[in-house]
Backbone as a printed PyTorch tensor [residue, N CA C, xyz], in Angstrom:
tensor([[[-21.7200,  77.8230,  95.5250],
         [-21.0290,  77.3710,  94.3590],
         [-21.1550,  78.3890,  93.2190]],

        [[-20.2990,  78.6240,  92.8260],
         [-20.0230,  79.7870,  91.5940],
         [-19.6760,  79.2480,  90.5480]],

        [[-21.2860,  79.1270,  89.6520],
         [-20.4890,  78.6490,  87.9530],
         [-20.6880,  79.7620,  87.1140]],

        [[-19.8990,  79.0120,  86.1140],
         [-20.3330,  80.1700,  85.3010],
         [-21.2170,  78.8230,  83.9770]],

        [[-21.5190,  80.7620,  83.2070],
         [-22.4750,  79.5510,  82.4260],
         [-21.6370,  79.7820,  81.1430]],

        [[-21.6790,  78.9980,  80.2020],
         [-21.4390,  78.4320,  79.1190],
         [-22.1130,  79.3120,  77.7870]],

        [[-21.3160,  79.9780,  77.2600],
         [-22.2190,  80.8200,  76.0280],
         [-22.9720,  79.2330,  74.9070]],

        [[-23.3980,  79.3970,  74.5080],
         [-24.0300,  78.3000,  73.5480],
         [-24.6100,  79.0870,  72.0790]],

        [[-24.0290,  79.8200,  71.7430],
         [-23.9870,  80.6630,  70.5070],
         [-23.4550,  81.9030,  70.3450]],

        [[-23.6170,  82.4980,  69.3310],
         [-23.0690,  84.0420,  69.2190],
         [-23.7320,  84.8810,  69.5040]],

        [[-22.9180,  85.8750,  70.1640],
         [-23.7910,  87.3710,  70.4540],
         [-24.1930,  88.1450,  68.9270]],

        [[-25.2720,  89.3820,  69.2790],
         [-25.5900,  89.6230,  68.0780],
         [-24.3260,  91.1770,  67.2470]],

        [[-23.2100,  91.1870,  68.4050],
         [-22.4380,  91.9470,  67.8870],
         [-21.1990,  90.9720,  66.9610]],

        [[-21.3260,  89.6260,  67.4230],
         [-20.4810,  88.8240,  66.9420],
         [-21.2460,  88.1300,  65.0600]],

        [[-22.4940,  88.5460,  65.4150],
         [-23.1110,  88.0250,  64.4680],
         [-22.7920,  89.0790,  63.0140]],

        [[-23.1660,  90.3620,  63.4660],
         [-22.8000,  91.3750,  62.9310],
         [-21.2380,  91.7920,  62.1850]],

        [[-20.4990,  91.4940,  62.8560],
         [-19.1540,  91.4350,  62.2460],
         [-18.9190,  90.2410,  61.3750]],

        [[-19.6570,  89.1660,  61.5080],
         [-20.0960,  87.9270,  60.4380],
         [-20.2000,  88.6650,  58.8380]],

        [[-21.3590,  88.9110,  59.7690],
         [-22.0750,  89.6720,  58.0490],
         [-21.1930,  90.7290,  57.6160]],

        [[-21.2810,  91.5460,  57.8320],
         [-20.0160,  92.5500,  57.5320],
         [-18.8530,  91.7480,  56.8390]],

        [[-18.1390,  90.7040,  57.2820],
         [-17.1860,  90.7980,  56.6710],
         [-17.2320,  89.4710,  55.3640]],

        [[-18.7450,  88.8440,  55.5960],
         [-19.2290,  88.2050,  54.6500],
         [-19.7810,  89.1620,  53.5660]],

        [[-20.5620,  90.2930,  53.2880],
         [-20.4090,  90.9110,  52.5130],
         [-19.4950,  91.9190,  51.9540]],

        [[-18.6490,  92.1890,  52.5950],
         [-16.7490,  92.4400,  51.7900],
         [-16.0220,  91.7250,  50.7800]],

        [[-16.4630,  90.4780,  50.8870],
         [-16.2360,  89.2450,  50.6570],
         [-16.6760,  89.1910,  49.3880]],

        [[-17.7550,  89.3420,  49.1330],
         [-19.2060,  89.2700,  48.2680],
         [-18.6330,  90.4970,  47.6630]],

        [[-18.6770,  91.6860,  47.5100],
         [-18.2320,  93.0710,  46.9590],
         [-17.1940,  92.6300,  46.0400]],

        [[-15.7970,  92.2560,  46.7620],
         [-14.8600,  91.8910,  46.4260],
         [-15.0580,  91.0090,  45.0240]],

        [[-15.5230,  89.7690,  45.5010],
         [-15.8180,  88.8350,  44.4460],
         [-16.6410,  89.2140,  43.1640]],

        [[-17.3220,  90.1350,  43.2860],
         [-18.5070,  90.3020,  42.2970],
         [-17.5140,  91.4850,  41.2000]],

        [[-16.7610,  92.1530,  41.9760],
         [-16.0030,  93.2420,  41.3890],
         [-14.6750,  92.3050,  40.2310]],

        [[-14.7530,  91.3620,  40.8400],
         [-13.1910,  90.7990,  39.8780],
         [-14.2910,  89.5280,  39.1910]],

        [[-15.1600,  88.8740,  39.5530],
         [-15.6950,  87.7410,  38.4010],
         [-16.5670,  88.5230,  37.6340]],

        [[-17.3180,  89.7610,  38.0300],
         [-18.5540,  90.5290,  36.4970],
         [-17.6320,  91.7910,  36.8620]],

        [[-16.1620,  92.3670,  35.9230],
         [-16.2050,  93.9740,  35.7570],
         [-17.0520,  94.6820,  35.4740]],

        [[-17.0580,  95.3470,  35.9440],
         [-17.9870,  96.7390,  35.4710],
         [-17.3950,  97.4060,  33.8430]],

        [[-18.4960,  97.7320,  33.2960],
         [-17.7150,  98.2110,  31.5310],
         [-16.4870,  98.6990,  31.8590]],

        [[-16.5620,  99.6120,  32.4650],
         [-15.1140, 100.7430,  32.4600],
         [-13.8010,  99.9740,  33.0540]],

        [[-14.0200,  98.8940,  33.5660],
         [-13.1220,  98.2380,  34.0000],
         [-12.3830,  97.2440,  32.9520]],

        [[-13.3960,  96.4840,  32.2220],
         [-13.1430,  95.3010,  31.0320],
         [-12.6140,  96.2810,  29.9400]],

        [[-13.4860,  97.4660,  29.6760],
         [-12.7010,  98.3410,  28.5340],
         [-11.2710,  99.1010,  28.7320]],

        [[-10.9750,  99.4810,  30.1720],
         [ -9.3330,  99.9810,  30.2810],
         [ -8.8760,  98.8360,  30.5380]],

        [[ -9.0510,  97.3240,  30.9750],
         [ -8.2480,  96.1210,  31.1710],
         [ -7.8650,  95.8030,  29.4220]],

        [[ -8.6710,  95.9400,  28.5520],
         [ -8.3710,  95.7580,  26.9390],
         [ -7.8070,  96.6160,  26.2240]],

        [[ -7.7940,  98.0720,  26.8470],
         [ -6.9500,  98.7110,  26.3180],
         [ -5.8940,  98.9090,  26.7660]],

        [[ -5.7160,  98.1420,  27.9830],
         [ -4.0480,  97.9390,  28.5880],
         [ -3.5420,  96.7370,  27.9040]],

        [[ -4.1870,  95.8740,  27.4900],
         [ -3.9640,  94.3170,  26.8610],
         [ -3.1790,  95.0920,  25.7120]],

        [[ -3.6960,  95.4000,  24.8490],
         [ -3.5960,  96.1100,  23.2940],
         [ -2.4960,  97.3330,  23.7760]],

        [[ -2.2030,  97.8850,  24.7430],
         [ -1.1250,  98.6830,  24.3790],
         [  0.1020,  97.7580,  25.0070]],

        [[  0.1410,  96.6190,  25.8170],
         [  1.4170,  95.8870,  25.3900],
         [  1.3290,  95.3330,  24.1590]],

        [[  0.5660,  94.9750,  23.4610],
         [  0.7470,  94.2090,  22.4030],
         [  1.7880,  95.3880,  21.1040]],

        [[  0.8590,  96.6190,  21.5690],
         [  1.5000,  97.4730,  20.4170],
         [  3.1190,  98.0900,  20.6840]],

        [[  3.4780,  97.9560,  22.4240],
         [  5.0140,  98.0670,  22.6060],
         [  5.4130,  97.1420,  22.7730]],

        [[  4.8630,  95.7670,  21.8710],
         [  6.1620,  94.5230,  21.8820],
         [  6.0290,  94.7960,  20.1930]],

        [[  5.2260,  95.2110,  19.3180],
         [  5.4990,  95.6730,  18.2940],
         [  6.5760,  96.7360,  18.2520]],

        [[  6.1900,  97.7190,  18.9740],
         [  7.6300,  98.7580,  19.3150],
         [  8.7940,  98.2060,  19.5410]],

        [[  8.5670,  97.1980,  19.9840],
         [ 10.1470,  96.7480,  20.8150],
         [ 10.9930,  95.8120,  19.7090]],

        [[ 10.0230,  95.3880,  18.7500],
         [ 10.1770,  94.1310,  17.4720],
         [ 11.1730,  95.0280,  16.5410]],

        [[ 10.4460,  96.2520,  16.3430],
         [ 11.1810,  96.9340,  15.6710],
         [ 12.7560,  97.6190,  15.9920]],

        [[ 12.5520,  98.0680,  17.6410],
         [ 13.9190,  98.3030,  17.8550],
         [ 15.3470,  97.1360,  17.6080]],

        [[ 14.5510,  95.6390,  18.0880],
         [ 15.1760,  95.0290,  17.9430],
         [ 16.1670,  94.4050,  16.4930]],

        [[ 15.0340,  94.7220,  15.1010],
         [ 15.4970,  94.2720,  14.0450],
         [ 16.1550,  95.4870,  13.1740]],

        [[ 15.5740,  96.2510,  13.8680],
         [ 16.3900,  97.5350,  13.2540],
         [ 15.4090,  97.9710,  12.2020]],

        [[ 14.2550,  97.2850,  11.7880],
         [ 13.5030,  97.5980,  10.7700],
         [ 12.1730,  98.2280,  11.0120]],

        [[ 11.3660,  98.6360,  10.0180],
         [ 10.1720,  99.3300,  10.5630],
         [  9.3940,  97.6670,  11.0860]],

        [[  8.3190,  98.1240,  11.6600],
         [  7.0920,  96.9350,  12.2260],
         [  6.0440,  97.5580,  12.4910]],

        [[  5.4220,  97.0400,  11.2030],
         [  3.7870,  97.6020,  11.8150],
         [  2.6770,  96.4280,  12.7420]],

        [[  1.8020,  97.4690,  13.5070],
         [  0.3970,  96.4670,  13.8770],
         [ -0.9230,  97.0800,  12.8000]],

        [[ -0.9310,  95.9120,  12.1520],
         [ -1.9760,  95.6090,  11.2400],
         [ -3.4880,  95.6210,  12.0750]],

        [[ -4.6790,  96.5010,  12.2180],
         [ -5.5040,  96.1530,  12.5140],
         [ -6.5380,  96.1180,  11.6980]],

        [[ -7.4510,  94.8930,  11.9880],
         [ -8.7630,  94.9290,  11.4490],
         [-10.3470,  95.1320,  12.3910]],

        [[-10.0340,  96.4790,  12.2020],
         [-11.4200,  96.8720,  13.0160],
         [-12.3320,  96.0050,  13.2900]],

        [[-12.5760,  95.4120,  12.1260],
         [-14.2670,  94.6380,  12.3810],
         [-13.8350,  93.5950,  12.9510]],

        [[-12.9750,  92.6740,  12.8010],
         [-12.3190,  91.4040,  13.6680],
         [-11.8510,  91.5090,  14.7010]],

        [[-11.8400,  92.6930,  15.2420],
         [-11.3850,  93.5380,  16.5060],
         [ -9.4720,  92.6340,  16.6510]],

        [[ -8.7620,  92.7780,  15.9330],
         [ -7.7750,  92.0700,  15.9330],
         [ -6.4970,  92.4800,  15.4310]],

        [[ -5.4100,  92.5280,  16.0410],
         [ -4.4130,  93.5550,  15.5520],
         [ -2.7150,  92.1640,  15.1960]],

        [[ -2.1760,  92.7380,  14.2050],
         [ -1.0850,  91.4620,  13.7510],
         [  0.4540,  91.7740,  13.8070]],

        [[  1.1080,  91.2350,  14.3640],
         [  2.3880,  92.4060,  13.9900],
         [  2.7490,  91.8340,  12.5830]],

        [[  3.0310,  92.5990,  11.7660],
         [  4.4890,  92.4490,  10.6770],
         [  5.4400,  92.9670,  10.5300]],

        [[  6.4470,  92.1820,   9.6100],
         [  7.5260,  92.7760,   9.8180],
         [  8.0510,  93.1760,   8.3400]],

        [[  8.8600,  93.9710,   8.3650],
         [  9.3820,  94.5240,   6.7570],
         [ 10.0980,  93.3500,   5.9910]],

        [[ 10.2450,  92.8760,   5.1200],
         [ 10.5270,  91.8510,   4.1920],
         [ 11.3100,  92.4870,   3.3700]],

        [[ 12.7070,  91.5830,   3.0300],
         [ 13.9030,  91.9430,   2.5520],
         [ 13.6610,  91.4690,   1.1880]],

        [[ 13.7630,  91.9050,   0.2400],
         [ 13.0420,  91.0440,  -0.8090],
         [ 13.7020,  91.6840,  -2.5320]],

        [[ 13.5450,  91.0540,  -3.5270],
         [ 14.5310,  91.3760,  -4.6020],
         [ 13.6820,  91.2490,  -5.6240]],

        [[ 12.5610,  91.3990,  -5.6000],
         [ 11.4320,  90.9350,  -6.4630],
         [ 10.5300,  92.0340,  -6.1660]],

        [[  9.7680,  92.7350,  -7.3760],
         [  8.9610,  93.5670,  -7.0790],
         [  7.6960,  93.6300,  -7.0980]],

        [[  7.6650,  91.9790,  -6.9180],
         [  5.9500,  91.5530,  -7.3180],
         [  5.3560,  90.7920,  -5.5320]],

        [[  6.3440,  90.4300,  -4.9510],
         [  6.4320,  90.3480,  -3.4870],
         [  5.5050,  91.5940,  -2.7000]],

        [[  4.9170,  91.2230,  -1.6740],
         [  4.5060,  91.8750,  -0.6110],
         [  5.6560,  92.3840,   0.0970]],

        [[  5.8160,  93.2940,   0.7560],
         [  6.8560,  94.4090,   1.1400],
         [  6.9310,  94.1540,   3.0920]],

        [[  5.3220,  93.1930,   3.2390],
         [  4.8280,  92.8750,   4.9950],
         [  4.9220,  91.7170,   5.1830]],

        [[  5.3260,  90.9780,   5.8210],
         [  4.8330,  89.4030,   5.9830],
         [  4.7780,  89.4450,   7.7600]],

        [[  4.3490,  88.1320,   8.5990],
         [  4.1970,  87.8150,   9.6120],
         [  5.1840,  87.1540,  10.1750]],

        [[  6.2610,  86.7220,   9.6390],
         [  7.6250,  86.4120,  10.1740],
         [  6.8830,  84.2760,  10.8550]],

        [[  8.1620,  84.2640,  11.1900],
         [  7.8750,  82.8420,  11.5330],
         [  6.8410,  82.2090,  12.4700]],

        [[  6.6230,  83.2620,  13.4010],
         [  5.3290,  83.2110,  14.6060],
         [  4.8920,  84.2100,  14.1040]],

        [[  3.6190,  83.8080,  13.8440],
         [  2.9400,  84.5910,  13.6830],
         [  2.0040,  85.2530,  15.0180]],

        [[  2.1950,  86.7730,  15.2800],
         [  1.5850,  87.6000,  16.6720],
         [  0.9270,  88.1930,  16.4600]],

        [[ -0.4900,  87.3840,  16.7890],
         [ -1.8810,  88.3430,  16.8180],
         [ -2.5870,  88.5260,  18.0200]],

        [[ -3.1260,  89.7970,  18.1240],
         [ -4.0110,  90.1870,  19.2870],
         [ -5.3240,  90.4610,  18.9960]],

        [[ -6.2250,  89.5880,  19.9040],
         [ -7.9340,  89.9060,  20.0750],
         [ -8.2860,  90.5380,  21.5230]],

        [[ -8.9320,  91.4660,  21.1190],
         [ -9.8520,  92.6440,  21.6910],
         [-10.9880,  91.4530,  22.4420]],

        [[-11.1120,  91.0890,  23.1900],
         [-11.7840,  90.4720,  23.8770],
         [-13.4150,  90.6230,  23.9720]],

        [[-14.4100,  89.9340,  23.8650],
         [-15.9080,  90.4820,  23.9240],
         [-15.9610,  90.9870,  25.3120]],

        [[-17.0090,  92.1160,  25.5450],
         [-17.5890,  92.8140,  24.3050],
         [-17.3550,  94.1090,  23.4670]],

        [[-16.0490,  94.1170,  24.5310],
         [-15.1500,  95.0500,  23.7210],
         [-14.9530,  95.0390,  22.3770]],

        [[-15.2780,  96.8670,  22.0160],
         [-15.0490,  96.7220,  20.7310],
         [-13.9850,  97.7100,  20.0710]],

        [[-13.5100,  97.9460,  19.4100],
         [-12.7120,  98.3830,  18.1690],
         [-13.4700,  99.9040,  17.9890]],

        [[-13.7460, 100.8350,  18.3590],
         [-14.4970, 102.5080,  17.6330],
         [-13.8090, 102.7140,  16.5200]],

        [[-12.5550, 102.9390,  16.9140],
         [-11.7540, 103.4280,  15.0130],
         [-10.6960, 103.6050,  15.3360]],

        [[ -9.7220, 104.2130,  14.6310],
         [ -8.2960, 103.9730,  14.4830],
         [ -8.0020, 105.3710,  14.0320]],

        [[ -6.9220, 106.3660,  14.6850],
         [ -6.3040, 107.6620,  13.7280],
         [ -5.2130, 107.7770,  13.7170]],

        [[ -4.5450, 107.6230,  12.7420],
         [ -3.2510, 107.5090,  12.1240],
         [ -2.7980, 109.4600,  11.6850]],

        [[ -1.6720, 109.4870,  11.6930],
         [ -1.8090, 110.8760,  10.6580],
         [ -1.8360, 110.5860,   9.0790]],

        [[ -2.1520, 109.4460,   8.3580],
         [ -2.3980, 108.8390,   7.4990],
         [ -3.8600, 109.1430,   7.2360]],

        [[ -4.5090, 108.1890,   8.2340],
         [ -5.6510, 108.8690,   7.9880],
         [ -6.4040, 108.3910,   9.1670]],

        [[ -7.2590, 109.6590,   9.0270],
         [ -7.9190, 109.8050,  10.5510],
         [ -9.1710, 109.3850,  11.1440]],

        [[ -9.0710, 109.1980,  12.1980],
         [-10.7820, 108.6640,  12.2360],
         [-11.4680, 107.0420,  11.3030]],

        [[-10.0320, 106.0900,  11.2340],
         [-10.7350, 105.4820,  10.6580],
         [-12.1940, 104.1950,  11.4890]],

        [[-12.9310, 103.9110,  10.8980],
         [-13.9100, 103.4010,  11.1980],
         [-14.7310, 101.7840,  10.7570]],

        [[-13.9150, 101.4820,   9.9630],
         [-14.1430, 100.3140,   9.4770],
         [-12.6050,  99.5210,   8.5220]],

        [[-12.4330,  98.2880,   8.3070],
         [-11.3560,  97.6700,   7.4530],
         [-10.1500,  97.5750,   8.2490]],

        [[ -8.9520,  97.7220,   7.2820],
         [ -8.0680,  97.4570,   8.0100],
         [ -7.4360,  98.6580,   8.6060]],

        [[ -6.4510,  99.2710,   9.4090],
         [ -5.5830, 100.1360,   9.2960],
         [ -3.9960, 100.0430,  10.1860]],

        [[ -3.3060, 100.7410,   9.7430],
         [ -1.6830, 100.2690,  10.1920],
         [ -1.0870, 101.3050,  11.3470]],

        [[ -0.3830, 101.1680,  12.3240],
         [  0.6040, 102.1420,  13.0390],
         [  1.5810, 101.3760,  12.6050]],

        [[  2.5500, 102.3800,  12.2220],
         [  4.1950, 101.6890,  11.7380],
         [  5.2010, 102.4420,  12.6440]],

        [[  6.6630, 101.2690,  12.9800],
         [  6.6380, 101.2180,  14.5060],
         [  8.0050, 101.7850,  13.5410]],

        [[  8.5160, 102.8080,  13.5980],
         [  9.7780, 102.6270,  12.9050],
         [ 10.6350, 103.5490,  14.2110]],

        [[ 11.2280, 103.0180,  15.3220],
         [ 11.8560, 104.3600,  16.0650],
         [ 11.7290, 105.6180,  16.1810]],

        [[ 12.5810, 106.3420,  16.2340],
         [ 12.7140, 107.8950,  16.3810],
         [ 11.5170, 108.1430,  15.0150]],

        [[ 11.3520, 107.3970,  13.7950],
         [ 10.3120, 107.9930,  12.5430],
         [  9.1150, 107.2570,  12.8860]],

        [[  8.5000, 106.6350,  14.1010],
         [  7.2420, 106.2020,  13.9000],
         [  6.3320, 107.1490,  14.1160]],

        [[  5.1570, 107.3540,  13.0080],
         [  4.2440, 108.4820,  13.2460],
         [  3.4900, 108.6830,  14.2410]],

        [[  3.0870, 107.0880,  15.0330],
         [  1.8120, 107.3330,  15.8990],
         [  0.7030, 106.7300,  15.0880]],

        [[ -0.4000, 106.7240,  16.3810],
         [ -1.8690, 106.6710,  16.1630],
         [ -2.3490, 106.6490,  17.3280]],

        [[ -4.0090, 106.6470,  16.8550],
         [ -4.4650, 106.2650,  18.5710],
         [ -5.6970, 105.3130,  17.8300]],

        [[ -5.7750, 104.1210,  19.3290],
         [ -6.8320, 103.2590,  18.3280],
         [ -7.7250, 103.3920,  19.9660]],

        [[ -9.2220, 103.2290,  19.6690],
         [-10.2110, 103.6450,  20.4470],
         [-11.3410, 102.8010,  20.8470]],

        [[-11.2660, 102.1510,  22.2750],
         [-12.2200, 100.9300,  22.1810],
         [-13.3000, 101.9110,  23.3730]],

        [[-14.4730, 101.1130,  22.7170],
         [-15.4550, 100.9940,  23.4710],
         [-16.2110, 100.2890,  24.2780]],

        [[-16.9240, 100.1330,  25.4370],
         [-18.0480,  99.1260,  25.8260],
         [-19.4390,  99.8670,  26.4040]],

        [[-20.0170, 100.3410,  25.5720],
         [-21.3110, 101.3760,  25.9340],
         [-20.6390, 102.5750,  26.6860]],

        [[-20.5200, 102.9110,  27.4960],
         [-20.4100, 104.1940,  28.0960],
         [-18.8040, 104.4700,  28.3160]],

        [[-18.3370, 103.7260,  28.3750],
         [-16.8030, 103.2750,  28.8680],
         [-15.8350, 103.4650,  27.3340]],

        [[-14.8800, 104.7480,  27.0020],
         [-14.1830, 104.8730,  26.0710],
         [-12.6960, 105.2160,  26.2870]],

        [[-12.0820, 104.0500,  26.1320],
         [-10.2810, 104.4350,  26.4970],
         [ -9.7030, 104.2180,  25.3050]],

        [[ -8.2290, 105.0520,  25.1940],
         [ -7.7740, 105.6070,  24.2040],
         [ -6.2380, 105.1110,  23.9170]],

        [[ -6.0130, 103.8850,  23.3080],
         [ -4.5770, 103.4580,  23.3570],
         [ -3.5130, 104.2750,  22.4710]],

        [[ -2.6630, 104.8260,  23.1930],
         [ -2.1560, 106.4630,  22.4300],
         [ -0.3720, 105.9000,  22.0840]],

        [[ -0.1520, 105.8670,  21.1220],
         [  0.8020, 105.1750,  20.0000],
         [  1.7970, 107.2420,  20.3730]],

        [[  2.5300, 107.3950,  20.7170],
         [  3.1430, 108.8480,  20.0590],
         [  3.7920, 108.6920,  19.2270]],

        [[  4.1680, 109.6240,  18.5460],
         [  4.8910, 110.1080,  17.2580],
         [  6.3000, 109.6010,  18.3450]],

        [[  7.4940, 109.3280,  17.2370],
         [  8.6910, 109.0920,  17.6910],
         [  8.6170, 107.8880,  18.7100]],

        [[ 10.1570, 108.0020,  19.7120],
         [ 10.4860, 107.0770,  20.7920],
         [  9.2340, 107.1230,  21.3460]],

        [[  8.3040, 107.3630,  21.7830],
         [  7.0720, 107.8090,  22.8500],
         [  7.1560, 106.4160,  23.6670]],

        [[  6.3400, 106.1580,  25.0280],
         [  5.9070, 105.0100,  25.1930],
         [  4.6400, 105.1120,  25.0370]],

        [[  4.0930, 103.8650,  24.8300],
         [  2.7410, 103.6530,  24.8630],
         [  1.9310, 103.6440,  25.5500]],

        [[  0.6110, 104.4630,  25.8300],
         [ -0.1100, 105.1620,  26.9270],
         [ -1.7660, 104.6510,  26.5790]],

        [[ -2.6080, 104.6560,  27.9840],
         [ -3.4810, 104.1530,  27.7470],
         [ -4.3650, 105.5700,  28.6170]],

        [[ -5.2550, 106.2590,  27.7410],
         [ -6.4060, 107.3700,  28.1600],
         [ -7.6000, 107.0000,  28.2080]],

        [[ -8.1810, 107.7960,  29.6780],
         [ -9.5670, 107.5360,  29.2360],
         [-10.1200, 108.6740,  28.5610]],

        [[-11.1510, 108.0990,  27.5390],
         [-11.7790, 109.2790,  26.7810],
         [-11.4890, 109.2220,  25.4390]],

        [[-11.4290, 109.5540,  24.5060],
         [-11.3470, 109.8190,  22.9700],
         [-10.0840, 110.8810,  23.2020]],

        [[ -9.1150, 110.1240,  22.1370],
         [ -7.8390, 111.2810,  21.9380],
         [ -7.5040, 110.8980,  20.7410]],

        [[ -6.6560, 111.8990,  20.2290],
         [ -6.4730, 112.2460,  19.0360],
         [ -5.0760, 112.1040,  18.5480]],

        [[ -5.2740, 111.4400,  17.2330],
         [ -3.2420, 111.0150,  17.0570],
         [ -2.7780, 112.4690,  16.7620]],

        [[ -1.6370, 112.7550,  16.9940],
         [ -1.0010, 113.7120,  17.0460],
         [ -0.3950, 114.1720,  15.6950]],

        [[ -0.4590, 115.2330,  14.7840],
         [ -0.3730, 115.8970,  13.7780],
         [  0.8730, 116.2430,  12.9250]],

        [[  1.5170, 117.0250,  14.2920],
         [  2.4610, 117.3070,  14.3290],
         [  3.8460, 116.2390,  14.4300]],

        [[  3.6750, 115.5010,  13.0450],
         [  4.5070, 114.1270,  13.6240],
         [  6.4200, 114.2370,  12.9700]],

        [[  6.6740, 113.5590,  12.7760],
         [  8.1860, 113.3320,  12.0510],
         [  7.9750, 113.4230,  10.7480]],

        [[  9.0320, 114.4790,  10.6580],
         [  8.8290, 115.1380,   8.7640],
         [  9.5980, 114.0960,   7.6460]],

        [[ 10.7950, 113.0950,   8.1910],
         [ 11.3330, 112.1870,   7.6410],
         [ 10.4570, 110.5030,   7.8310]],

        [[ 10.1660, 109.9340,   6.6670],
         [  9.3610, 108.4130,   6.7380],
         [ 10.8340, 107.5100,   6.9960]],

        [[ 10.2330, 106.7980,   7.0820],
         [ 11.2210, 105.5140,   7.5610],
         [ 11.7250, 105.1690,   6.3720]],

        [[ 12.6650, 104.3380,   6.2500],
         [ 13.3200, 103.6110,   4.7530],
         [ 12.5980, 102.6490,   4.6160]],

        [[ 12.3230, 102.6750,   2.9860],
         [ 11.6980, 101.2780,   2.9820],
         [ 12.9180, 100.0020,   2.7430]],

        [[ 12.1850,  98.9980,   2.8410],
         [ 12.8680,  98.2760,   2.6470],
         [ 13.6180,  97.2340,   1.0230]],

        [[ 14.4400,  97.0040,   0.7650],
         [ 15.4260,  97.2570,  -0.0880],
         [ 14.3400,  96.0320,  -1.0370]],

        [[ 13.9710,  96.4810,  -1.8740],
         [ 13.4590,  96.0250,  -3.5560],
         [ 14.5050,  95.5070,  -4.6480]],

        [[ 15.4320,  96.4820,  -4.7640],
         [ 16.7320,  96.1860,  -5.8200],
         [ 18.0670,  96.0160,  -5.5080]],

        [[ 18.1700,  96.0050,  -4.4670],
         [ 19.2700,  96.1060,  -3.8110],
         [ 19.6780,  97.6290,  -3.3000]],

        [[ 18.9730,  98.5980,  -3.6140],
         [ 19.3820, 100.0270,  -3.2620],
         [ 18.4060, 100.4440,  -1.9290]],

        [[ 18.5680, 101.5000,  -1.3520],
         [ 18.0200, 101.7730,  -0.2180],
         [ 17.2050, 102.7440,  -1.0770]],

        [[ 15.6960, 102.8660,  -0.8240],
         [ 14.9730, 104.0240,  -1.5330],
         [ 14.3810, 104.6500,  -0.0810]],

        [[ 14.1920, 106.1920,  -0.2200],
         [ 13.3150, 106.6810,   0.9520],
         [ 12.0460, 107.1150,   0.5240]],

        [[ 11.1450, 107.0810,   1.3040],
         [ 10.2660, 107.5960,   1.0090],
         [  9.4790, 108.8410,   1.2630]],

        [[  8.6610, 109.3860,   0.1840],
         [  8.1890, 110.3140,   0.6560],
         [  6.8340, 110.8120,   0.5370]],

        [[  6.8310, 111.7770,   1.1210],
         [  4.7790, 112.0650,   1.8300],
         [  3.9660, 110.7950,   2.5230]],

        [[  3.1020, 109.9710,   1.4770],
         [  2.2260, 109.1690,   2.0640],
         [  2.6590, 107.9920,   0.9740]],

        [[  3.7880, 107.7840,   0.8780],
         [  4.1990, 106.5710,  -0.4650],
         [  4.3610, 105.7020,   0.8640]],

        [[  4.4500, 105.6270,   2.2890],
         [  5.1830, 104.4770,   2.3290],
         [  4.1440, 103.2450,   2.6500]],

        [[  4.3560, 102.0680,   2.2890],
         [  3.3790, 100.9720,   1.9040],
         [  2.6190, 100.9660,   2.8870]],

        [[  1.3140, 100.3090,   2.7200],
         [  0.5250, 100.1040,   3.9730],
         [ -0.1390,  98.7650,   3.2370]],

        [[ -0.4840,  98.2660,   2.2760],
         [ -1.1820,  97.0370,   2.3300],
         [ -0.0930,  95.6420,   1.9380]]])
């Protein structure tokens, strides 16, 4: 009589491919529920550069300049929009009917902001103004300990780009400012560093 016998558990090559593909598993998981810094800091500086080309895009759409308002220390950036206005005691920015703000997520943080306005800033508020073919640029610069990416605003049409490393807003920007927006009913332009920022 010829039986056969009956396995009654796993071999230890079967056991082995267990584990193996139970710790893939484990890798996998640990990589997407705890990022690693460099991962949470370019995932926030990809967050923050759509935020700053739907600011870009706000502006193409209204035809007007649009800045993102940031406040470093609140790690938090706002769009506004230019305000049509006949009064010269009025704010020149407002937030429009929805108001669109973006947070920098913990523990990401905010390093500084360089405008060709001004550079290197490091604390308070500061502005990129989105005006088309005349927007100057900036670059705003987050950190998480070792991990530094670089959300890069270009001068003009540019799109919006995300670097790793510290970069620098670009200098060489558009020699014409944007128009401001109409105070008396006349169109005024502006020039050098007149055009509003608070």
């Amino acid at each position: 009589m010829n039986r056969r016998h009956a396995h009654k558990g796993l071999t230890l090559v079967e056991l082995l491919i267990v584990a193996a593909i139970l710790v893939l598993i484990l890798i996998v998981l640990v990589t997407y529920v705890f990022p690693s810094d460099d991962r949470r800091c370019r995932m926030e500086a990809q967050r923050l550069a759509a935020f700053l080309t739907a600011v870009s895009a706000q502006a193409e759409v209204s035809g007007s300049p649009a800045r993102a308002s940031i406040d470093i220390n609140r790690k938090t950036a706002l769009l506004e929009l230019t305000k049509e206005t006949a009064s010269l005691t009025e704010k020149l920015w407002e937030t429009g009917d929805q108001k669109r703000e973006h947070e920098v997520r913990d523990p990401v943080l905010i390093d500084e902001v360089d405008t060709a306005i001004v550079a290197r800033q490091k604390m308070g508020r500061a502005f990129i103004i989105f005006a088309g073919n005349k927007t100057e640029g900036g670059v705003v610069v987050l950190v998480l300990n070792e991990a530094v990416y670089s959300v890069v605003v270009p001068p003009g049409k540019g799109l919006v780009r995300v670097e790793e490393g510290r970069s620098r807003a670009s200098k060489g920007g558009v020699a014409n400012r944007p128009t401001l927006p109409s105070m008396t009913g006349y169109e005024t332009k502006a020039v050098k560093s007149d055009f509003p920022v608070v």
